[in-house]
Each structure stands twice: as C-alpha cells, then as structure tokens.
CSV table of C-alpha atoms and ligand atoms in Angstrom, one decimal:
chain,number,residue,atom,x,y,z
A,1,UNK,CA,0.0,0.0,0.0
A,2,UNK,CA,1.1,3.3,-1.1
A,3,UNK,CA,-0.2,6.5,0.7
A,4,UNK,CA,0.4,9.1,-1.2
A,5,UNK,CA,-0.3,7.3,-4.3
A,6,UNK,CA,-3.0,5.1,-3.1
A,7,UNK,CA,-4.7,2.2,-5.6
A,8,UNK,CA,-8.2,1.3,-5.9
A,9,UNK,CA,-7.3,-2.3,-5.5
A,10,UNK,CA,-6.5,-2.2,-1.8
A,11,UNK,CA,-9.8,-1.6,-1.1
A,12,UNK,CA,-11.1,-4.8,-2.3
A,13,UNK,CA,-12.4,-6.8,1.0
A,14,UNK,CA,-13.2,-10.2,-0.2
A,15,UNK,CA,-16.1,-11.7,1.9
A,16,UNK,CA,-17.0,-15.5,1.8
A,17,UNK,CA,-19.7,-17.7,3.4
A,18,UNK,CA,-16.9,-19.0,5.8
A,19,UNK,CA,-16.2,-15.6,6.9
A,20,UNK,CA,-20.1,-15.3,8.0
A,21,UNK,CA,-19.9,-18.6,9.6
A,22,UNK,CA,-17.5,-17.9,11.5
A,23,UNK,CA,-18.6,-14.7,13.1
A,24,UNK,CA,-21.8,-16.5,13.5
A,25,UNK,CA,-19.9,-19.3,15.8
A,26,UNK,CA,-18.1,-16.6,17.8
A,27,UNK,CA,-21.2,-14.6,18.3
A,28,UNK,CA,-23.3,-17.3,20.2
A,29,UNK,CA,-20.3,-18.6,21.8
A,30,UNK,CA,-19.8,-15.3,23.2
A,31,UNK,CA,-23.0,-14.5,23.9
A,32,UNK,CA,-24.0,-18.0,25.6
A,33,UNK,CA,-20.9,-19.1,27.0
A,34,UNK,CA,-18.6,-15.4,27.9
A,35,UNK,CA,-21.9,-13.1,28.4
A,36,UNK,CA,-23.2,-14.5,32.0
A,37,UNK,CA,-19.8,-14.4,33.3
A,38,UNK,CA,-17.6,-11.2,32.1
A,39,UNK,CA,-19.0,-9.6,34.7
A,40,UNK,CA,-17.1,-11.6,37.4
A,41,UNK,CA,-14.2,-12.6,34.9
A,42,UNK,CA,-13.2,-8.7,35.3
A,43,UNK,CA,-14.0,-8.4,39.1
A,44,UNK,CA,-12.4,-11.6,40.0
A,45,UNK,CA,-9.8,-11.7,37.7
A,46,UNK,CA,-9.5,-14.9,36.0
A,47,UNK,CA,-10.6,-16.7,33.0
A,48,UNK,CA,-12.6,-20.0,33.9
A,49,UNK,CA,-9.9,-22.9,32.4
A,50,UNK,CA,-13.2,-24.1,30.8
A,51,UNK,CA,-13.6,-20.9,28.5
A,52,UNK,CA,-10.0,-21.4,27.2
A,53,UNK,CA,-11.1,-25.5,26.8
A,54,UNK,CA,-14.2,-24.4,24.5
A,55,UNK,CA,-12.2,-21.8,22.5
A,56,UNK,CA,-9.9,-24.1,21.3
A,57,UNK,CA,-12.4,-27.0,20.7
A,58,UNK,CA,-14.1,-24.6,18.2
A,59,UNK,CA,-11.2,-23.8,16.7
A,60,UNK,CA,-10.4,-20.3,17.8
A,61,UNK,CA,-6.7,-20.8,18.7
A,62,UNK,CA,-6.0,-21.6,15.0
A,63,UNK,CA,-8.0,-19.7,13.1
A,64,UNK,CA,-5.2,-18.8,10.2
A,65,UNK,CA,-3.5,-21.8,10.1
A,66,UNK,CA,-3.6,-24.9,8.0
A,67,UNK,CA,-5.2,-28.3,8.5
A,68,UNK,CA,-2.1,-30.2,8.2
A,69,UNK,CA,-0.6,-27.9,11.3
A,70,UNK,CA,-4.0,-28.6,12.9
A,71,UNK,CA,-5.4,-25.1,11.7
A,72,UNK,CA,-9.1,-25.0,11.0
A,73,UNK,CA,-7.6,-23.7,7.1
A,74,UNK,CA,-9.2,-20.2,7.4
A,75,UNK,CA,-7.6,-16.5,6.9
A,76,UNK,CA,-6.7,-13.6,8.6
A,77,UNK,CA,-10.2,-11.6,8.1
A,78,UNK,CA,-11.9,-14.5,9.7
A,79,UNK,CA,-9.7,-14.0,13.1
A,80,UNK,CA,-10.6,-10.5,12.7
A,81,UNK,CA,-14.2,-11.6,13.3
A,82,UNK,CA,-13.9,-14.3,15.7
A,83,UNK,CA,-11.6,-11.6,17.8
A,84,UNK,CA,-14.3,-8.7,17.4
A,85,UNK,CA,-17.1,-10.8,18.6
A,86,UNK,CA,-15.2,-12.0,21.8
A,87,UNK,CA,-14.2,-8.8,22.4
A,88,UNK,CA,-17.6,-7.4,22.2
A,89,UNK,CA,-18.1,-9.8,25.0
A,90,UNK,CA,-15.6,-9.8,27.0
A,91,UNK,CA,-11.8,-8.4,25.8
A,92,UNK,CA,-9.8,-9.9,28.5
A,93,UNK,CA,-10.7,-13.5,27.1
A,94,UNK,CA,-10.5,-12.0,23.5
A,95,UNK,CA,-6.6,-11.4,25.0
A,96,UNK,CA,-6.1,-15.2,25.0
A,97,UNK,CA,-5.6,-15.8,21.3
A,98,UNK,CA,-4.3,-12.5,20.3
A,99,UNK,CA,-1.0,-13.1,22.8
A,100,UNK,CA,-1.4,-16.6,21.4
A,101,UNK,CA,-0.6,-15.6,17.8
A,102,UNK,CA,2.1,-13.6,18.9
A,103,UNK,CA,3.8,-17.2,18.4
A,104,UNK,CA,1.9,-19.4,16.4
A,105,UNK,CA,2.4,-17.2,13.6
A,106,UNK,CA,6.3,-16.8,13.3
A,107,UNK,CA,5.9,-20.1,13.8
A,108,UNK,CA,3.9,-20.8,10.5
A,109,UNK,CA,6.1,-18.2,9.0
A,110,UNK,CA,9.5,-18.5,10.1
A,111,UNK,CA,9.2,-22.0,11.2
A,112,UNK,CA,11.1,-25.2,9.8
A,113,UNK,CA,8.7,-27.6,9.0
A,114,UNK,CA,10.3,-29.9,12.1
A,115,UNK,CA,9.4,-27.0,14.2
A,116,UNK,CA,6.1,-26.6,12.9
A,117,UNK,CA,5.1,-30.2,13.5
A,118,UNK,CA,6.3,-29.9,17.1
A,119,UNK,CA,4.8,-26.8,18.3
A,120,UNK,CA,2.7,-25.2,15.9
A,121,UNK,CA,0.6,-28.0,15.7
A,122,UNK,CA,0.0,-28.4,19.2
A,123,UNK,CA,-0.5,-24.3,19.3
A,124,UNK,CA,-3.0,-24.4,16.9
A,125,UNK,CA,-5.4,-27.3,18.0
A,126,UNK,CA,-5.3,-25.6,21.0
A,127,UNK,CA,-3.5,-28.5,22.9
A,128,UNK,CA,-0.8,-26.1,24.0
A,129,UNK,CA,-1.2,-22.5,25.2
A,130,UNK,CA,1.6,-19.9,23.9
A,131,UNK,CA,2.6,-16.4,25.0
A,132,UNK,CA,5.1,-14.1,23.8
A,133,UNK,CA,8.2,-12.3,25.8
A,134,UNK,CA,10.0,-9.0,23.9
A,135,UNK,CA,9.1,-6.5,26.8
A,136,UNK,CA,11.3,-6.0,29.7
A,137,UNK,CA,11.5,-4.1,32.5
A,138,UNK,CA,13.6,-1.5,30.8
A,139,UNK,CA,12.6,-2.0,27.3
A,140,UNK,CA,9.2,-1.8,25.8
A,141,UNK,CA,8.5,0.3,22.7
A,142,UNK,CA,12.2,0.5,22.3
A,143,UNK,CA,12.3,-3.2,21.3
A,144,UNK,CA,15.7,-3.1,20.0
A,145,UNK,CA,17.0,-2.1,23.9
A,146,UNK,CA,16.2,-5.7,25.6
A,147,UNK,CA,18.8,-7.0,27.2
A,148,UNK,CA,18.6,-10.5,27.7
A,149,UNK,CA,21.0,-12.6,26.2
A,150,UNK,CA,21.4,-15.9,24.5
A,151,UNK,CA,24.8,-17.6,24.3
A,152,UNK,CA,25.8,-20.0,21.9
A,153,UNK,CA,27.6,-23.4,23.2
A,154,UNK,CA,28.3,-26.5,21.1
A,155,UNK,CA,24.8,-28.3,21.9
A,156,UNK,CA,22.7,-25.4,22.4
A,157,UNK,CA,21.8,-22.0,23.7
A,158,UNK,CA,21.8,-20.4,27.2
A,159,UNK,CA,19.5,-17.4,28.1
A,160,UNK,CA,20.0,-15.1,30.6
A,161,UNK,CA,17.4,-12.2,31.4
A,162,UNK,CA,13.9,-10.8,32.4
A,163,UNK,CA,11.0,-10.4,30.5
A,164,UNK,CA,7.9,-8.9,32.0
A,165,UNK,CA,4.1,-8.1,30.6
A,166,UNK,CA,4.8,-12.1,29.4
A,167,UNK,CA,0.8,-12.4,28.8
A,168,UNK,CA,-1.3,-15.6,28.8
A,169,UNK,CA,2.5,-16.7,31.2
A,170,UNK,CA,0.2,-17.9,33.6
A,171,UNK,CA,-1.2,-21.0,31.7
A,172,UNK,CA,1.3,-20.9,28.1
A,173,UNK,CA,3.0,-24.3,27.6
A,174,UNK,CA,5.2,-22.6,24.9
A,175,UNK,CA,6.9,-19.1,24.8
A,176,UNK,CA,8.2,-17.3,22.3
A,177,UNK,CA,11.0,-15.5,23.7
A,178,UNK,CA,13.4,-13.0,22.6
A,179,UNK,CA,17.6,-12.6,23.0
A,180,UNK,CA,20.1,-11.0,22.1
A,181,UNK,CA,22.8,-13.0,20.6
A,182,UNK,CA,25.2,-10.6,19.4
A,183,UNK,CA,27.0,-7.4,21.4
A,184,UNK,CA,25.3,-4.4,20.5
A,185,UNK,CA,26.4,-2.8,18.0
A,186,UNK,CA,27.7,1.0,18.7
A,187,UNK,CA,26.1,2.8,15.3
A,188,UNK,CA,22.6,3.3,16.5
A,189,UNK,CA,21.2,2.5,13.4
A,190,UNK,CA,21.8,-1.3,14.0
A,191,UNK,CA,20.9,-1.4,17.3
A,192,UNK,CA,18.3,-4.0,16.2
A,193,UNK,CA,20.6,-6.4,14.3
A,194,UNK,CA,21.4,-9.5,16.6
A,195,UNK,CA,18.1,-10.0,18.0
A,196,UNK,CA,17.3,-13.8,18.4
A,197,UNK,CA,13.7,-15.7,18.7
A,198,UNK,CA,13.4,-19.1,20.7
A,199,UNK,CA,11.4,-21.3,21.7
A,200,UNK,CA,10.9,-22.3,25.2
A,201,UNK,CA,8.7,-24.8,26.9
A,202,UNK,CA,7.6,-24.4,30.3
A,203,UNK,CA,9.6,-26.3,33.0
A,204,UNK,CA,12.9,-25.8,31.3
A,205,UNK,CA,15.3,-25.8,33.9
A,206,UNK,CA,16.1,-22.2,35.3
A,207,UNK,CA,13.2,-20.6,33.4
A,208,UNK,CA,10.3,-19.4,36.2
A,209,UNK,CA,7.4,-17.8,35.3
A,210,UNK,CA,6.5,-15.1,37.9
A,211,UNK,CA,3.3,-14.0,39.4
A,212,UNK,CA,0.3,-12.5,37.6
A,213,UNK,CA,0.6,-8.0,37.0
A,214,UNK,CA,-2.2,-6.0,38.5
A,215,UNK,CA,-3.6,-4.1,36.0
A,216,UNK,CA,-6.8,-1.9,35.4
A,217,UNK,CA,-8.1,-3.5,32.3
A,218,UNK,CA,-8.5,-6.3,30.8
A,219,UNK,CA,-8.9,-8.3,34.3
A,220,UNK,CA,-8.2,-12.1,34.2
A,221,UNK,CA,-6.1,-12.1,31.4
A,222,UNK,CA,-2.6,-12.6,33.2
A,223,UNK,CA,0.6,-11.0,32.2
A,224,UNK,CA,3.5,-12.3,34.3
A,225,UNK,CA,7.0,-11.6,34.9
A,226,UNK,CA,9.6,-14.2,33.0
A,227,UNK,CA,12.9,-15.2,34.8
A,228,UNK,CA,16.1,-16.8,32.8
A,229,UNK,CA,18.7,-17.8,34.5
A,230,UNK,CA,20.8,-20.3,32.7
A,231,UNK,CA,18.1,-21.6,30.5
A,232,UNK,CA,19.7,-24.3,28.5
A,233,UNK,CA,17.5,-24.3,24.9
A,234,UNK,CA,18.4,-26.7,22.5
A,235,UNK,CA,19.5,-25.6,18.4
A,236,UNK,CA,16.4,-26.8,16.9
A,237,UNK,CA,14.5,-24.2,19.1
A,238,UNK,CA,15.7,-21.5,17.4
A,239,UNK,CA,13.0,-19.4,15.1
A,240,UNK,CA,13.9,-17.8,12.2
A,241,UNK,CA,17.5,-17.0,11.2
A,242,UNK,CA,20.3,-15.8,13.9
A,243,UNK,CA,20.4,-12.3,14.3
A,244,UNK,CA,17.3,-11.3,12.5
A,245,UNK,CA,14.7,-11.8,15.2
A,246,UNK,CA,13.8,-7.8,15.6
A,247,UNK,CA,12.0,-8.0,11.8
A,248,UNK,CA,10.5,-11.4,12.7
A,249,UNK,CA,8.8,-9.5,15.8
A,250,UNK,CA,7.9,-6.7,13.8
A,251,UNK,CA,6.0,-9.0,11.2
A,252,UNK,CA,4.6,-10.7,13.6
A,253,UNK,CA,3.2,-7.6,15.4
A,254,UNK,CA,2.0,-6.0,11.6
A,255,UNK,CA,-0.4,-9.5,12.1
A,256,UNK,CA,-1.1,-8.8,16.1
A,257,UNK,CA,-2.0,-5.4,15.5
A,258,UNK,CA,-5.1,-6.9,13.1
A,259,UNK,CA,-6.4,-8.1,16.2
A,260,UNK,CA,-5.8,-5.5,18.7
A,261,UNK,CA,-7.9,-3.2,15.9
A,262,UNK,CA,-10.8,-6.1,16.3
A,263,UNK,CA,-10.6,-6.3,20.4
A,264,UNK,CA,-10.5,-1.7,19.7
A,265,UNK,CA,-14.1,-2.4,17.3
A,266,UNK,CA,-15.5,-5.5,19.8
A,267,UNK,CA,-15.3,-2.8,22.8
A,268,UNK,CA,-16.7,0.0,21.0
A,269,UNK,CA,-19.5,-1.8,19.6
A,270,UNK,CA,-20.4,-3.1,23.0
A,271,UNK,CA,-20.1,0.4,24.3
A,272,UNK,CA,-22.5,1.9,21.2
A,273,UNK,CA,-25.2,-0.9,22.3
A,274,UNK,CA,-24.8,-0.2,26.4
A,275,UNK,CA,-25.1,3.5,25.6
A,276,UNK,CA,-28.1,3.1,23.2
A,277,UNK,CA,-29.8,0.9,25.5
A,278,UNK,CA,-29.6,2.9,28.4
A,279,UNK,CA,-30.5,6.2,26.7
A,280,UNK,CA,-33.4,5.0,25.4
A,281,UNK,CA,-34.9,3.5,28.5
A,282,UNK,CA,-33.7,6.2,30.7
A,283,UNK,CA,-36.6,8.9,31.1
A,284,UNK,CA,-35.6,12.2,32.2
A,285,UNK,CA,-38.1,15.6,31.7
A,286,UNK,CA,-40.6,12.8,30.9
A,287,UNK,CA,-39.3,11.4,27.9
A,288,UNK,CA,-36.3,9.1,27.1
A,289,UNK,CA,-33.1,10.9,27.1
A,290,UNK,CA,-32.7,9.6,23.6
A,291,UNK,CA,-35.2,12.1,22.3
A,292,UNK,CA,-32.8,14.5,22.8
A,293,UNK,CA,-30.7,15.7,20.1
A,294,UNK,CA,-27.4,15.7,21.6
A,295,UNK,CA,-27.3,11.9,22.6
A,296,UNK,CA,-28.4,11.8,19.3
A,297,UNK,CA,-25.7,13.4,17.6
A,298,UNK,CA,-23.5,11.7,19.8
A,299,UNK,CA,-24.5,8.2,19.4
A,300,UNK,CA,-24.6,8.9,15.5
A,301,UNK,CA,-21.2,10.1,15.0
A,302,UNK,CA,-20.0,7.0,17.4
A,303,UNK,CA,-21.7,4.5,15.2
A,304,UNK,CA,-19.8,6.4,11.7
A,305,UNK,CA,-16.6,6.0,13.4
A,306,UNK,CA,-17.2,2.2,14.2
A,307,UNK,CA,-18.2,1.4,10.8
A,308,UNK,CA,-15.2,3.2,9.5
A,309,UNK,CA,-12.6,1.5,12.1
A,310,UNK,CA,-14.5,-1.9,11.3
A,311,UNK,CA,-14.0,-1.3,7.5
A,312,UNK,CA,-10.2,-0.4,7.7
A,313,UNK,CA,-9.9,-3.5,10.0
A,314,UNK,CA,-10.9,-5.6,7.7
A,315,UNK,CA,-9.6,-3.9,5.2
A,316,UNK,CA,-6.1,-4.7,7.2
A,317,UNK,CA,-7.0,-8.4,6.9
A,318,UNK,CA,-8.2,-8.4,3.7
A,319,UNK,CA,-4.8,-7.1,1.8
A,320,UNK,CA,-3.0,-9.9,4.3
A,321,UNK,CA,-5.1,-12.6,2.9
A,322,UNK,CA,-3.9,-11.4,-0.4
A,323,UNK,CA,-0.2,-11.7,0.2
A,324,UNK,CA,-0.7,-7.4,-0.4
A,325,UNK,CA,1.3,-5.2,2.2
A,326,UNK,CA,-0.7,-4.4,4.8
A,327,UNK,CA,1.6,-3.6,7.6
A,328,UNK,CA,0.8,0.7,7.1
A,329,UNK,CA,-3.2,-0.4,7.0
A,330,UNK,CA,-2.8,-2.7,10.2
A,331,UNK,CA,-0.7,0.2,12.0
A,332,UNK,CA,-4.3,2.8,10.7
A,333,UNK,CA,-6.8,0.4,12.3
A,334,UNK,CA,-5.0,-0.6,15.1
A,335,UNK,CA,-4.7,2.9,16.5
A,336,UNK,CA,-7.6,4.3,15.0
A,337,UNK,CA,-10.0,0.9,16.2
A,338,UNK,CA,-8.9,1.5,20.0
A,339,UNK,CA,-9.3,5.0,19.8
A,340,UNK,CA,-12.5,5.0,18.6
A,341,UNK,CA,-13.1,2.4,21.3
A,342,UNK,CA,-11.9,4.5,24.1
A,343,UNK,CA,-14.4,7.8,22.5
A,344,UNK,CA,-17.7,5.3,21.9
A,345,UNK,CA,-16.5,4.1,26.2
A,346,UNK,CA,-16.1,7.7,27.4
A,347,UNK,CA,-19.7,8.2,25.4
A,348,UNK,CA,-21.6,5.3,27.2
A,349,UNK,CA,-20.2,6.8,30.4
A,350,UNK,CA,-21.2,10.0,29.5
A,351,UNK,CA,-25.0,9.1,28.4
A,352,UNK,CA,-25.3,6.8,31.2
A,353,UNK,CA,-24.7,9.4,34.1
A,354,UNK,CA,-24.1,7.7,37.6
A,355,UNK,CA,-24.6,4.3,36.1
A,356,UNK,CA,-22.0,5.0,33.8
A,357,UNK,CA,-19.3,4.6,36.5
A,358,UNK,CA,-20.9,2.2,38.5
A,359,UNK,CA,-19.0,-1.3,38.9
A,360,UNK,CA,-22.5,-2.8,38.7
A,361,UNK,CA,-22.8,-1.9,35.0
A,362,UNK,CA,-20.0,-2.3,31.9
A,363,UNK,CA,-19.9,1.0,30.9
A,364,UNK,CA,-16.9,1.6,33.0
A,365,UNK,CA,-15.1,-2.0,32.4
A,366,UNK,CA,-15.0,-0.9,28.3
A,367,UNK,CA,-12.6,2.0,29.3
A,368,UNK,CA,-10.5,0.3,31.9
A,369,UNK,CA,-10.2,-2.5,28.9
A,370,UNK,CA,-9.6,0.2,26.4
A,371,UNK,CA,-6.9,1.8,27.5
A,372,UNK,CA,-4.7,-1.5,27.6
A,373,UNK,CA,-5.2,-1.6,23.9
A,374,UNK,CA,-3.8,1.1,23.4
A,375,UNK,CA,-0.3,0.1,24.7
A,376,UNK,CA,0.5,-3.4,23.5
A,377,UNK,CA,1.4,-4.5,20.4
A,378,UNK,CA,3.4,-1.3,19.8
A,379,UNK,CA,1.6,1.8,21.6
A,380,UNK,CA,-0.6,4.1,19.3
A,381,UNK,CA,2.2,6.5,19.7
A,382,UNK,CA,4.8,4.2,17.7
A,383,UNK,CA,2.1,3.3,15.3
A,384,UNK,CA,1.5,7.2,14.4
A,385,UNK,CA,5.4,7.4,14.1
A,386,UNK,CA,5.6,4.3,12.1
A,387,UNK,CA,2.7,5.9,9.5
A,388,UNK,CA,4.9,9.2,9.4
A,389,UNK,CA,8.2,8.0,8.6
A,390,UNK,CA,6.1,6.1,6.0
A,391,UNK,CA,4.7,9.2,4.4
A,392,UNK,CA,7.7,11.1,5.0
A,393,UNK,CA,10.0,8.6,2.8
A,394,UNK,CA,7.5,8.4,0.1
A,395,UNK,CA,7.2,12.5,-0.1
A,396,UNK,CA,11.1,12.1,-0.2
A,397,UNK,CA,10.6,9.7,-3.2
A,398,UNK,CA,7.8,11.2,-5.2
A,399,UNK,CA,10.3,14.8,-4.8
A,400,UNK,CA,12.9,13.0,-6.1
A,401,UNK,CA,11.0,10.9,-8.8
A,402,UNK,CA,9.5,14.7,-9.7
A,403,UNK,CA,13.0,16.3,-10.2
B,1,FAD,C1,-1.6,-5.8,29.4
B,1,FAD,C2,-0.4,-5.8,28.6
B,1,FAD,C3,0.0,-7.0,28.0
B,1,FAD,C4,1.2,-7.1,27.3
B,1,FAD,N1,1.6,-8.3,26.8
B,1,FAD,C5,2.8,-8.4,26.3
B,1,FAD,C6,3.3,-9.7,25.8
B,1,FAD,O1,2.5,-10.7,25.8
B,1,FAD,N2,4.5,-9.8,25.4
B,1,FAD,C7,5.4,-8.7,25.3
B,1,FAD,O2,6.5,-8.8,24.9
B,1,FAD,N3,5.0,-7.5,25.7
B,1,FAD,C8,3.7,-7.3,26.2
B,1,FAD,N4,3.3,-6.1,26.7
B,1,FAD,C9,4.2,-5.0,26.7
B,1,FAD,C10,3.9,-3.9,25.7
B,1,FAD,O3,4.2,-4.3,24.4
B,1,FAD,C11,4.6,-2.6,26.1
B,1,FAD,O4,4.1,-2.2,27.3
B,1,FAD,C12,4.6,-1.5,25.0
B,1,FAD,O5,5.3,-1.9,23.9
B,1,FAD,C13,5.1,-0.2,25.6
B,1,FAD,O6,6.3,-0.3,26.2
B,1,FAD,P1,6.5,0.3,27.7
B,1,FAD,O7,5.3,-0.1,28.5
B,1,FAD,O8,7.8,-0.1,28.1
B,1,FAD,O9,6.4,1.8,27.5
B,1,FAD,P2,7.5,2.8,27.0
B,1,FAD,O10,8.2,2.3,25.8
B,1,FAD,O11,8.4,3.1,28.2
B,1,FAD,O12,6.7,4.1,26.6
B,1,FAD,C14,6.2,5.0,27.6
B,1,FAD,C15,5.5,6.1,26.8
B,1,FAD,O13,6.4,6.8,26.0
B,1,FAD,C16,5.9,6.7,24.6
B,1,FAD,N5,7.0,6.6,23.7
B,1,FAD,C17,8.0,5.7,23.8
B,1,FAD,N6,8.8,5.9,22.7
B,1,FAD,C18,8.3,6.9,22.0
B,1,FAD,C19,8.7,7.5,20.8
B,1,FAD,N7,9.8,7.1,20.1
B,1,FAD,N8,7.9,8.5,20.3
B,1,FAD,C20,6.8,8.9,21.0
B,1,FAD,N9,6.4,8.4,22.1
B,1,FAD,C21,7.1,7.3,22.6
B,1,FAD,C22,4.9,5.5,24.6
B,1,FAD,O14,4.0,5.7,23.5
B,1,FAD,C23,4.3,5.6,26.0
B,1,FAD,O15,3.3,6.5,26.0
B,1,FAD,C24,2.1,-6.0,27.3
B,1,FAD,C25,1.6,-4.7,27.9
B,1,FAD,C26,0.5,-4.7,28.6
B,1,FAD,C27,0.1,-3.4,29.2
C-alpha cells in the first residue's frame, strides 16, 4: 500500500460464506458461554480454564493456520471476526488468542517444517497454550533495547534475562521469547541487528514464570513476569535465522495489530449498544433521554466511526489474505479501532450518568479494557510514528521521482 499514491485495488475486502460462519460461531459462543460471566471474569480476575477448553475445541486458537498444522484452514479476516465478537463480550478472554498468535504465527512463518510439526501444531489445535516475551523491564517500545542474552555453546543456547508483561504466562506451555545474541552494535542505526527468537517450553530448567501483573483492564487475562537464569534451549529451538529476530517480531506484530484493531471495534461496539440501550430507557423531563438531540448526535457520529474502524480492519485483513502489504493499514486500524473504542466508552459513560461509572454496570469496564489496547502490540504512539516516517519517505521519493 502506497499513501500518497494510493490504488483502488486495496480496497477490495473479499467476503466468503466461511467468513459469515464464522462470526456467526463466535457470536453465540460469546454470547452463551462469555456473556453471563464477564461480569465476574473482570472483578475476580480470572478466566474459567473451561472458557480457554471451549475456544480451542471450536477452533479459535487456530484460526489462520492450515489443516495439516491442525489449523481450521481459514484466513486472517476470519480472526478478525472471531476476535471482534469476543471482544464485544468480553476483551480480556479476546486477549487469549491475540498473545497466542504472537507465536503461532512466526511459527507458520519462520518456522522449519520440524518446528512446525512440534509446536505449531500443538498451538493451533489448542493442545498447547503460547505467550510471547520481547518486553522487559527496561525495554518496551524501544524493542531493540532488551537486554537479555542468548549464548551460543556447542549443543545449544543459554539465556540469561527478564521479561515482564509475558501475557497468557500464567497457563502458556510454549513461549516465544526474545535474545540477544550478538553485542550491541555502537552505530545506533543497527541497534536491532542480533536479536534472536526461541522457543521455550515451560519447566525448562532455570526458566520461572513469575506472578500475575495487577492491572486496570483487561482483568483475568494474566501478564507475568519471566525469569532466565541459565536456560539451557536446544538448536532446533531457534526461530527464524540468527540475528534477524527484531524484523520477525515486527512482522509478527504488523499481524497482532489486526487483532488489537478487532478487540478496539468489539469494545466499541459493546459500548454503542450499552449507551443506546440505556438512553433510550432512561426517562428524564418525561421522555427518554434519547429524544434528545445531543445523545443523538453523539450516538450517530460514534456509530460512523465504528463502521469506518470496522472497514479499515478488515480492510487490514483483507490485503494480508492477499499476500498485499498491509503492515501501514494494520498500524491505521489498530490505532484508530482502539481510539474509537476509548471515545464510543467515554460516550456510554457519559449518556449513562451515575450508572456510567458504576462497577455494577459495563460501561466503566470498556474503558478500563480500552486503555490496555492502546499500549501493547506497539503503543498508538509508535504506530502514528511508524505511518509518518512512511509518508515522510514516500514524499522524499515522489520529490525525487519529480526532479
Ligand atoms: C496488558 C499488557 C499486556 C502485554 N503483553 C505483552 C506480551 O505478551 N509480550 C510482550 O513482549 N509485551 C507485552 N506487553 C508490553 C507492551 O508491548 C509494552 O508495554 C509496550 O510496547 C510499551 O512499552 P512500555 O510499557 O515499556 O512503554 P515505554 O516504551 O516506556 O513508553 C512509555 C510512553 O512513551 C511513549 N513513547 C516511547 N517511545 C516513543 C517514541 N519514540 N515516540 C513517541 N512516544 C514514545 C509511549 O507511547 C508511551 O506512551 C504488554 C503490555 C500490557 C500493558
């Protein structure tokens, strides 16, 4: 995708009856199975084991993948829908296979066919749970800064470090983790060179898995702290080639952030049907407060935005599924999705007066959920820097193609 120059063809969302399907299947589980108990998933802070079960009997951990790797053989738009409708529902249990893609699918991509069979298979039957661990305590959007290290011996790898916000570490099998396996350079343009993926499996001697962050949204999804001290991980466990790990991450963000704009649309939507609800059976002056023009207007320019957000989303998906670049599109709906997300929450609050922040009611669960969006998976701030230096090179091109 071009910005400057942009072509009719990336607009082309291609819609099947599997697509429709699935949404349909997400929907009712959400909404039979999620619905009674988001409620006390937030305000007791875990995830009934069951819920993860039923997810992955239905398919939902391996969406994208293949049949042969256990996959149910879909695409990328269809993940977009099955995460939408969960997050509609409830986004801390839509968290489970978002952080869960974060390594099935530089697994599918980078992966050796060996390694593929092994653990992508597992991952996407949902036999095996898988997190993700790049963050640190003193590295976060600044991926290129971690500081962990990997060590090459004759019959393997040893890792030293911390990771922290390690999420779904509370019940993963398998985690993706990241090293450094080459001194940083000094020339800080190749800070990032020498970054290393691997593949660890819980129980590995000197790998522990810490206890769970607090955090305002999102509640019972778990995000732990990750401790290496001497981790001994064998050759074959390395993803991807040596030393080019940072733009494995990065691709495999590009297909996270797909998601995070879904859970950003799920929330939003759920917010839009919360305030409408309550508007219009809320009488105030003797008529419902939706009579009045400004929840109205508000309520109608929230709706506009969703559609639009929903639309680049799947737009986002779309030009994945047709091997197009999508990465600048992903980076749009991911910020814009969770943005909108945050303004529909701030609305149902609004519309909703006291109710609106009272636990008793999810009005003030969407924004608490919102807001953790809007960090992970690169924070909206890196992706609006990521668009500009985009724009910014292709203005430098089309001067230079001009001259
Ligand atoms: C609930 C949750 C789950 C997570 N799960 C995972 C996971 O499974 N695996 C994993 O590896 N990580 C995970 N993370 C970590 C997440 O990816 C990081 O928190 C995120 O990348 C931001 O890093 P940071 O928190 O260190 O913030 P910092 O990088 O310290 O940023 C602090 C602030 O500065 C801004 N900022 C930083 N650099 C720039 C810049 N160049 N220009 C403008 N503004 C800038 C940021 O936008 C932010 O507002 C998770 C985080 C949360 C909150």
């Amino acid at each position: 995708m071009v910005i400057l120059e942009p072509s009719i063809s990336d607009y082309h969302i291609q819609l099947k009856p599997e697509h429709q399907e699935i949404q349909a299947l997400a929907r009712e589980f959400a909404r039979n199975e999620i619905a009674p108990i988001a409620d006390s998933i937030d305000k007791e802070d875990q995830i009934p084991e069951t819920i993860v079960r039923k997810m992955a009997d239905l398919g939902f951990l391996g969406v994208p993948y293949p049949t042969e790797y256990g996959g149910v053989g879909s695409d990328y738009l269809s993940m977009a829908l099955v995460i939408e409708e969960l997050a509609r529902i409830s986004c801390a249990v839509s968290v489970i296979p978002v952080a869960h893609t974060l390594i099935a699918m530089p697994l599918f991509v980078y992966g050796s066919e060996e390694q593929k069979k092994k653990f992508l298979s597992p991952l996407a039957q949902g036999k095996k749970i898988g997190a993700h661990a790049m963050t640190e305590p003193a590295a976060g959007s600044d991926v290129a800064g971690i500081k962990t290290t990997a060590r090459r011996e004759d019959d393997g790898w040893v890792l030293n470090g911390t990771k922290t916000f390690c999420t779904n570490g509370d019940i993963a099998d398998l985690f993706l983790v990241f090293a450094r396996t080459s001194d940083i350079v000094d020339e800080e343009k190749k800070r990032h060179l020498g970054l290393s993926g691997f593949i660890l499996e819980r129980g590995m001697e000197g790998f522990t898995v810490g206890n769970p962050i607090g955090k305002m949204g999102i509640r019972g999804s778990k995000s732990v702290e990750l401790v290496l001290e001497g981790v001994k991980v064998p050759h074959a466990n390395l993803l991807g080639e040596e030393g080019k790990g940072f733009y494995m991450a990065m691709d495999c963000y590009d297909h996270g952030r797909i998601e995070v704009a879904s859970q950003g649309i799920g929330v939003a939507q759920a917010a839009l049907e919360a305030a409408a609800k309550y508007a219009t059976q809320r009488i105030a002056f003797g008529k419902p407060i939706m009579e009045f023009q400004s929840p109205q207007f508000m309520l109608g320019e929230a709706a506009s935005e969703i559609q639009a957000a929903r639309l680049l989303t799947y737009q986002a998906a779309s030009l994945r599924d047709q091997g197009k670049e999508f990465m600048p599109t992903a980076c749009m709906a991911k910020m814009y999705a969770t943005e909108v997300g945050e303004r529909t929450a701030l609305i149902a609050i609004k519309l909703s007066g006291s109710a609106g922040v009272a636990t008793e009611y999810p009005m003030e669960r969407y924004l608490r959920d919102i807001q953790v969006t809007k960090i992970y998976e690169g924070t909206n701030d890196i992706q609006r820097l990521t668009l500009g230096r985009l724009i910014y090179k292709e203005a430098q091109a089309a001067i230079s193609n001009s001259r």
